[in-house]
Coordinates of C-alpha atoms in Angstrom, one line a residue:
X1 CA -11.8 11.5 26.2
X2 CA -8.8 10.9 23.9
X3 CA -8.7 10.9 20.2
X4 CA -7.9 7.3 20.2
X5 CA -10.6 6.5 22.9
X6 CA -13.1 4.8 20.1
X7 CA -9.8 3.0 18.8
X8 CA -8.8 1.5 22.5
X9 CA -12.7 0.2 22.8
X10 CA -12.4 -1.5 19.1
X11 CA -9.2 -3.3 20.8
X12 CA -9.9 -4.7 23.1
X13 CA -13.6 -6.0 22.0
X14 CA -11.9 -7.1 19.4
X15 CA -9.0 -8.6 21.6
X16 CA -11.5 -10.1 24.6
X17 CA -10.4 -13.1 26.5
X18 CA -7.2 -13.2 24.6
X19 CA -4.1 -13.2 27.5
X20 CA -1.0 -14.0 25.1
X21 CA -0.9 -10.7 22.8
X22 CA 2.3 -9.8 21.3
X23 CA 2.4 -6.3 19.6
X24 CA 4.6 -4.8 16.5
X25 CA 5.2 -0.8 15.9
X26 CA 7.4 1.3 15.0
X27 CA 8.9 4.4 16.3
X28 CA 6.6 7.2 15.6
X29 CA 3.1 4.8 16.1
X30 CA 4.7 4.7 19.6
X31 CA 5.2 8.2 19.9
X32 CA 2.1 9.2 18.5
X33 CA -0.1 6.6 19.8
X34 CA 1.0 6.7 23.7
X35 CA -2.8 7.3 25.4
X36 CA -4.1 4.3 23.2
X37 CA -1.6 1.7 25.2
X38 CA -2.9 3.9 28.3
X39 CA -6.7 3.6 27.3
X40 CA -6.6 -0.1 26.0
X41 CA -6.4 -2.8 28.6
X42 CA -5.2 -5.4 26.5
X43 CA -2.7 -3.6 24.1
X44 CA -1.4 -1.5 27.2
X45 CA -0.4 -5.0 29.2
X46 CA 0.2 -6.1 26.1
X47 CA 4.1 -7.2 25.1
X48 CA 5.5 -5.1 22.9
X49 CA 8.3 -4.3 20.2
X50 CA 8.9 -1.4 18.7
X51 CA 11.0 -1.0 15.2
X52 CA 12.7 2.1 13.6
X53 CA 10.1 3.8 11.2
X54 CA 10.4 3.6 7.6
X55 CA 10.1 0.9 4.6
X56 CA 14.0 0.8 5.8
X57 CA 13.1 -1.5 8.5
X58 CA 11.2 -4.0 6.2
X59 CA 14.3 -6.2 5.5
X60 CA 15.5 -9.6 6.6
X61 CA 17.4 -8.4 9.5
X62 CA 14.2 -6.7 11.3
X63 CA 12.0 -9.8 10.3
X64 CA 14.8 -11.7 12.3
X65 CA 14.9 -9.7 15.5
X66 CA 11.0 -9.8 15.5
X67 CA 11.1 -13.8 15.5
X68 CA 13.9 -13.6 18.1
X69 CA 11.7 -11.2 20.3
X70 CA 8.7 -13.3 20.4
X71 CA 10.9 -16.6 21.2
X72 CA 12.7 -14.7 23.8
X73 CA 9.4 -13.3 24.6
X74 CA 7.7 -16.7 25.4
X75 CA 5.1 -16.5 22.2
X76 CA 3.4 -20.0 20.9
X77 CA 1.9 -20.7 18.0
X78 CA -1.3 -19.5 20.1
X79 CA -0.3 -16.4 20.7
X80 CA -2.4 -13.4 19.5
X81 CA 0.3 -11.4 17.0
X82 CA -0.8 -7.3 16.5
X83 CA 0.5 -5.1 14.1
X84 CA -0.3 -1.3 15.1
X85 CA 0.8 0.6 12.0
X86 CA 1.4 1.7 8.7
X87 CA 1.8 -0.9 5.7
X88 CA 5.3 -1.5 7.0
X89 CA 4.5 -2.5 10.3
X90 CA 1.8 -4.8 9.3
X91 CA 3.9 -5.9 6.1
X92 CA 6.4 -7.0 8.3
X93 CA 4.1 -8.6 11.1
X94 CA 2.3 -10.4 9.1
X95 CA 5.3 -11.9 7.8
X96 CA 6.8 -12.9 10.7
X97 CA 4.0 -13.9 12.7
X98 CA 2.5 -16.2 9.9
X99 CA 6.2 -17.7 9.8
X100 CA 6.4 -18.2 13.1
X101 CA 6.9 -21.6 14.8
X102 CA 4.9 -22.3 11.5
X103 CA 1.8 -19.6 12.1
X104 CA 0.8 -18.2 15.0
X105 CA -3.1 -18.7 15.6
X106 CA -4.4 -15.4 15.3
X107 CA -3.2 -11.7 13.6
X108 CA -4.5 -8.6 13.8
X109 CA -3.5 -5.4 12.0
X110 CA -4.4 -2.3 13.5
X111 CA -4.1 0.2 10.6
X112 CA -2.7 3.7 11.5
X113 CA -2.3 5.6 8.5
X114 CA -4.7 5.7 5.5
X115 CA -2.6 3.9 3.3
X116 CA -2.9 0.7 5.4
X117 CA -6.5 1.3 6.0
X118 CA -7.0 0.9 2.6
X119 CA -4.5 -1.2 1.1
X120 CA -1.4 -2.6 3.3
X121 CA -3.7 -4.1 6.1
X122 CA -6.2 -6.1 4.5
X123 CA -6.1 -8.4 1.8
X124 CA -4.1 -11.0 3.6
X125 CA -0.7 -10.0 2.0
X126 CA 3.0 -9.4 3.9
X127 CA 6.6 -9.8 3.1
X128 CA 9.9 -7.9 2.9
X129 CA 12.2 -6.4 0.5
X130 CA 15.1 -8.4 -0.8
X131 CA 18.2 -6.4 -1.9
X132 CA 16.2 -3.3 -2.8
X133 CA 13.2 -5.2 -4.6
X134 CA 10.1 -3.9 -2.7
X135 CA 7.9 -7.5 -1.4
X136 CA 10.4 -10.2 -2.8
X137 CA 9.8 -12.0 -0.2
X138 CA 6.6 -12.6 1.5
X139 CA 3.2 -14.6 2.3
X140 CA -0.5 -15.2 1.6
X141 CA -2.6 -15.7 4.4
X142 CA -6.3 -14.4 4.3
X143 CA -7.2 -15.5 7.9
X144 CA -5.6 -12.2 9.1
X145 CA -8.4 -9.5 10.9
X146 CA -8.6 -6.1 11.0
X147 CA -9.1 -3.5 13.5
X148 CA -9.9 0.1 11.3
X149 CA -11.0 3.5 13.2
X150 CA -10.3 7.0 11.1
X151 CA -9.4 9.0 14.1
X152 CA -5.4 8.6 13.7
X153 CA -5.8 10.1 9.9
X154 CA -6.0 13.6 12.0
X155 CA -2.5 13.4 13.3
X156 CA -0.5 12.3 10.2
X157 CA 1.0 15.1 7.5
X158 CA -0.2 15.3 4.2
X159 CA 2.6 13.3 2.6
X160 CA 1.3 10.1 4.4
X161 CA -2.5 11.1 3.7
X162 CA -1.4 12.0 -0.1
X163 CA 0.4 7.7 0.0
X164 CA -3.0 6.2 0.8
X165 CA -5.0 8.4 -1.5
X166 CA -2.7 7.0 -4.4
X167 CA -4.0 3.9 -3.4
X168 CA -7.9 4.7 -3.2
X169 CA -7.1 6.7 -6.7
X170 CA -5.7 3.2 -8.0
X171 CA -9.1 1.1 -6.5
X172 CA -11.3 4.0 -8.4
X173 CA -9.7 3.3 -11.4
X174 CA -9.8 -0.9 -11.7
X175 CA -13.4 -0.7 -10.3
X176 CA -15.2 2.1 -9.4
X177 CA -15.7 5.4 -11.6
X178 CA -17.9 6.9 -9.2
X179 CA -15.1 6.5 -6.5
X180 CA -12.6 7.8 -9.1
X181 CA -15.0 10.5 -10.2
X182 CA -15.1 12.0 -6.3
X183 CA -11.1 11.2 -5.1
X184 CA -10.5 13.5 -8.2
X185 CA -13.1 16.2 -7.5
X186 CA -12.7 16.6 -3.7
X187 CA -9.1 15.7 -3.0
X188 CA -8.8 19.4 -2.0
X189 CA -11.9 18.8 1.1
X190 CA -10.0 15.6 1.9
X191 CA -6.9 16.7 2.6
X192 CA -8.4 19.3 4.5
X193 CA -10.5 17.1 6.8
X194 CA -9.5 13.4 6.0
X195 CA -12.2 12.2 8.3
X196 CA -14.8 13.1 5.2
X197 CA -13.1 10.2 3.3
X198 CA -14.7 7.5 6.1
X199 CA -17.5 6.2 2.9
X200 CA -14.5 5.8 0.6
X201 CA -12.3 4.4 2.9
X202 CA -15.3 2.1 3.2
X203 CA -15.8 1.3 -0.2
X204 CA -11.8 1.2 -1.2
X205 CA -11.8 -1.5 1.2
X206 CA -14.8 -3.0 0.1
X207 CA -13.3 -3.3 -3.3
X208 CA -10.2 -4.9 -2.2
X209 CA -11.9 -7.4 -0.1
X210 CA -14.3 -8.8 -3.1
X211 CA -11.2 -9.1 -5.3
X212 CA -9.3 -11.3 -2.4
X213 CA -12.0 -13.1 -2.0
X214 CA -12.6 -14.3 -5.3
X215 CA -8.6 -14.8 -5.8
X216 CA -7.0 -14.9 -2.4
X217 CA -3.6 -16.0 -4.2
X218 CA -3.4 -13.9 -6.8
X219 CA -4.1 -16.5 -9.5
X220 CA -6.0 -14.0 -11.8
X221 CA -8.5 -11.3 -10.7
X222 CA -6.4 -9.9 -7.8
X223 CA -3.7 -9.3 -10.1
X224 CA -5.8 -5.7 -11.2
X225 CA -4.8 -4.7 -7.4
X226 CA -1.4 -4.4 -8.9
X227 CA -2.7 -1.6 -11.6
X228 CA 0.3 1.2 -10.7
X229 CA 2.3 -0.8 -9.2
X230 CA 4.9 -2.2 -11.5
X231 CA 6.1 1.0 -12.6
X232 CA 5.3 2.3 -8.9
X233 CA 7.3 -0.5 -7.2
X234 CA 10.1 0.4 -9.6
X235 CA 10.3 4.0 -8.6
X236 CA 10.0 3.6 -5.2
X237 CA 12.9 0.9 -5.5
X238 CA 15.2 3.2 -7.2
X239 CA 14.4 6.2 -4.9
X240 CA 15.1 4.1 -1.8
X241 CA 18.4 3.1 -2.8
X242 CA 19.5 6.7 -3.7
X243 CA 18.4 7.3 -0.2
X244 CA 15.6 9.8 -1.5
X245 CA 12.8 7.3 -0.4
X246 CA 9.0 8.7 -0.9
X247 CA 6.1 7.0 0.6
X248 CA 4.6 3.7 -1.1
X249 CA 1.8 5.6 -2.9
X250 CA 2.9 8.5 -4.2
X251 CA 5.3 6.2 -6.0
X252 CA 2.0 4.3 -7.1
X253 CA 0.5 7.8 -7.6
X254 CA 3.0 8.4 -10.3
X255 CA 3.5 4.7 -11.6
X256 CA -0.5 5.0 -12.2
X257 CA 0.3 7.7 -14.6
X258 CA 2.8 5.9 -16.3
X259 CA 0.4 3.1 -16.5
X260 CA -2.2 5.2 -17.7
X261 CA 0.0 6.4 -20.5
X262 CA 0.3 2.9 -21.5
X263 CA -3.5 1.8 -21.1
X264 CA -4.0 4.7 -23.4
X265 CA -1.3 3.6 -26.1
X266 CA -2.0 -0.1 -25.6
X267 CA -5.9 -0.5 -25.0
X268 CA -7.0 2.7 -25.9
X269 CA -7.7 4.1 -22.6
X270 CA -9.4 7.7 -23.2
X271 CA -6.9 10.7 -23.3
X272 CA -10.2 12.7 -22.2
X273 CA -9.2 11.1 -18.4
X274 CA -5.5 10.4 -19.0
X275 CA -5.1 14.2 -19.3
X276 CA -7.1 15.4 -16.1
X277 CA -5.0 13.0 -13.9
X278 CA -2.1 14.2 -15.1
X279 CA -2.9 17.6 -13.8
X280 CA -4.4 16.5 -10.4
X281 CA -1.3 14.6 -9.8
X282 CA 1.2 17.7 -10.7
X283 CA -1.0 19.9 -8.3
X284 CA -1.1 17.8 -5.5
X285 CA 1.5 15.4 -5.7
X286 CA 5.3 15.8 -5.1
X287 CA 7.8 15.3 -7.8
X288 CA 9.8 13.0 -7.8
X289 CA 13.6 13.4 -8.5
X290 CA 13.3 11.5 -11.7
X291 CA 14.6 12.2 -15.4
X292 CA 16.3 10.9 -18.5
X293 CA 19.1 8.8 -17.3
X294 CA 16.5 7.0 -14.7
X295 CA 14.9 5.1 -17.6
X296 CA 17.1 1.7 -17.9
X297 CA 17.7 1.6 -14.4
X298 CA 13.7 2.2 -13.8
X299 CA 13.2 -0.7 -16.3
X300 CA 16.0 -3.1 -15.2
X301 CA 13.8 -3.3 -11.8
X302 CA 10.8 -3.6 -13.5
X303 CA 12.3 -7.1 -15.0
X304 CA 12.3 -8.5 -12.1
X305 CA 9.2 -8.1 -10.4
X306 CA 7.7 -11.0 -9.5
X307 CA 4.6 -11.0 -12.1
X308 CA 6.7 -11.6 -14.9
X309 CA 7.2 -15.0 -16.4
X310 CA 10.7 -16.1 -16.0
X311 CA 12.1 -16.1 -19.4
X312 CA 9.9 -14.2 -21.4
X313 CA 11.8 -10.7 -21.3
X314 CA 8.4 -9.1 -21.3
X315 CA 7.4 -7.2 -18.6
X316 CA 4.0 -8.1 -17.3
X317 CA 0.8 -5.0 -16.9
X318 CA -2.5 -4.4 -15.8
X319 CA -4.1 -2.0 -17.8
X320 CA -7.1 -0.1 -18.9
X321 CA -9.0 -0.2 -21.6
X322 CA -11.3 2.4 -19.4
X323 CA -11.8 3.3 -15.9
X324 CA -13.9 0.0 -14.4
X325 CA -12.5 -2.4 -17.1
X326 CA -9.0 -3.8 -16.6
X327 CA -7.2 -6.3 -18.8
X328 CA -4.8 -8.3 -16.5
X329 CA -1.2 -10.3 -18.1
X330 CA -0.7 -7.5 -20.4
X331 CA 2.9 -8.1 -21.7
X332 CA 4.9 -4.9 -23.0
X333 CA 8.3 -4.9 -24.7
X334 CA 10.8 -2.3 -22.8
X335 CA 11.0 0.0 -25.4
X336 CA 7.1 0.2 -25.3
X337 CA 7.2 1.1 -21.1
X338 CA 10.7 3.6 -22.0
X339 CA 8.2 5.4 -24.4
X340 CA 5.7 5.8 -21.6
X341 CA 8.3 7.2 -19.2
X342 CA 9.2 9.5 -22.0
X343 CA 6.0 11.0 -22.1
X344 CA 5.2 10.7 -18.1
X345 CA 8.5 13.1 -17.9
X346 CA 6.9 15.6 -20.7
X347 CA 3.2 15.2 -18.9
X348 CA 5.0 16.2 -15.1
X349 CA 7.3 18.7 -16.5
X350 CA 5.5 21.4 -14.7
X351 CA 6.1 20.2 -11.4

């Protein structure tokens, strides 16, 4: 029996009776993933397409081919659409198959890394970047399912493991101390074994659906998902360009720092916590090629990100006044986020 044995049986009970399945992955999920289109009688008969790995291929050119391929292909709009994957993959299927001749009936992500286990596959989310804005483009559609087994977290390198953990680390910190408490404590255990983290996945995803639910479209609540991710989508933005691209969340790993700087400055967020993540993040995290001359280009993205109103100048926060207790719409001059960068440099120095 295969690694991905328990994965092929979730398939295809999943996928019963369904005869018009289309399937999206990339490269390496191919590679990787070979005896699940062997084991799974559905996904191996299954059409497939198969991109070039990397938040590269999550641009309007791929989201073309992919509706081209499931025209040419013979998809309807009842055509079963899965995205086997990492938060690219099912970023970009989502996209296209809720697009699609106007929707396709029924999508499926099948999560592959921990990142989209616990962020990129649920939620109802997908979209593309638009000249090197990360998700300028995208959709909403809650109807989407998920198909999540923790079996392919033993085959990915710690840099992938380390992107979804900034993730759970981010969840911990909008709503759940007790989460936060243990990612901190035990990160060294996890990355060791990352089948141990199969509660927190559990609850990280938990989290994320009761926030959707209550605000599937990001009216007001769900905007606390985005804690980290201003200042994260800005780094990962800038790296990506320079061609030094790092996964999605250790760029949120590090924009949750900068964030936590300015929950502390702004809302009073405790310096007792601010400090220790600080040091779990320089002991576990990679640094990033960042420094002085980053700051205006850092914060020119940051202006455009979609959360901000249009003519204000401001550029729009989540924050902390403590971990548990967020304060979405929090407006901040530049000079105010330049200070926090200043001080994020200072905090990672040691890197």
């Amino acid at each position: 029996m295969s690694l991905f044995s328990n994965l092929s049986s979730l398939a295809d009970k999943t996928l019963a009776g369904e005869e018009s399945v289309f399937v999206l992955t990339d490269r390496n999920v191919e590679k990787a993933l070979s005896p699940l289109w062997e084991e799974s009688a559905i996904l191996g008969g299954a059409k497939r397409m198969v991109v070039e790995a990397g938040e590269e291929s999550k641009d309007i050119s791929t989201l073309a081919s992919v509706w081209e391929w499931l025209s040419r292909s013979g998809a309807t709009r009842g055509s079963v659409m899965v995205n086997v994957g990492g938060g690219m993959v099912t970023d970009l299927g989502l996209f296209a198959a809720s697009t699609f001749k106007r929707g396709m009936r029924r999508i499926v992500n099948l999560p592959t890394t921990l990142l989209g286990m616990v962020d990129a596959a649920i939620g109802g989310k997908g979209g593309i970047n638009v000249g090197g804005l990360k998700n300028e483009a995208g959709v909403f559609n809650p109807a989407v399912e998920r198909i999540t087994d923790t079996a392919p977290l033993l085959t990915l390198p710690r840099e992938e493991l380390l992107s979804g953990y900034g993730e759970m680390l981010k969840s911990g910190l909008i709503a759940s101390p007790y989460l936060y408490t243990r990612l901190t404590r035990d990160i060294e255990l996890y990355l060791e074994n990352p089948q141990r983290l199969s509660r927190d996945v559990e609850e990280t995803v938990r989290i994320k659906e009761d926030i959707v639910a209550r605000d599937p479209f990001e009216k007001g609540e769900r905007k606390a998902l985005n804690f980290g991710h201003t200042v994260g989508h800005a780094i990962e933005s800038l790296l990506m360009e320079r061609g030094k691209g790092v996964p999605h969340g250790i760029a949120v790993a590090h924009g949750l720092l900068v964030e936590i700087i300015l929950s502390h400055t702004v809302l009073g967020f405790p310096s007792a916590e601010l400090y220790p993540y600080s040091e779990m993040l320089k002991e576990w995290f990679p640094r990033l090629p960042l420094g002085c001359k980053d700051t205006d280009p850092l914060l020119d993205i940051m202006t455009h990100d979609k959360k901000n109103r249009a003519t204000s100048g401001l550029i729009n926060f989540t924050l902390l006044r403590e971990a548990g207790r967020f304060e979405i719409d929090c407006e901040l001059e530049r000079e105010e986020v330049a200070t926090a960068l200043d001080i994020y440099r200072d905090l990672t120095a040691a890197l």
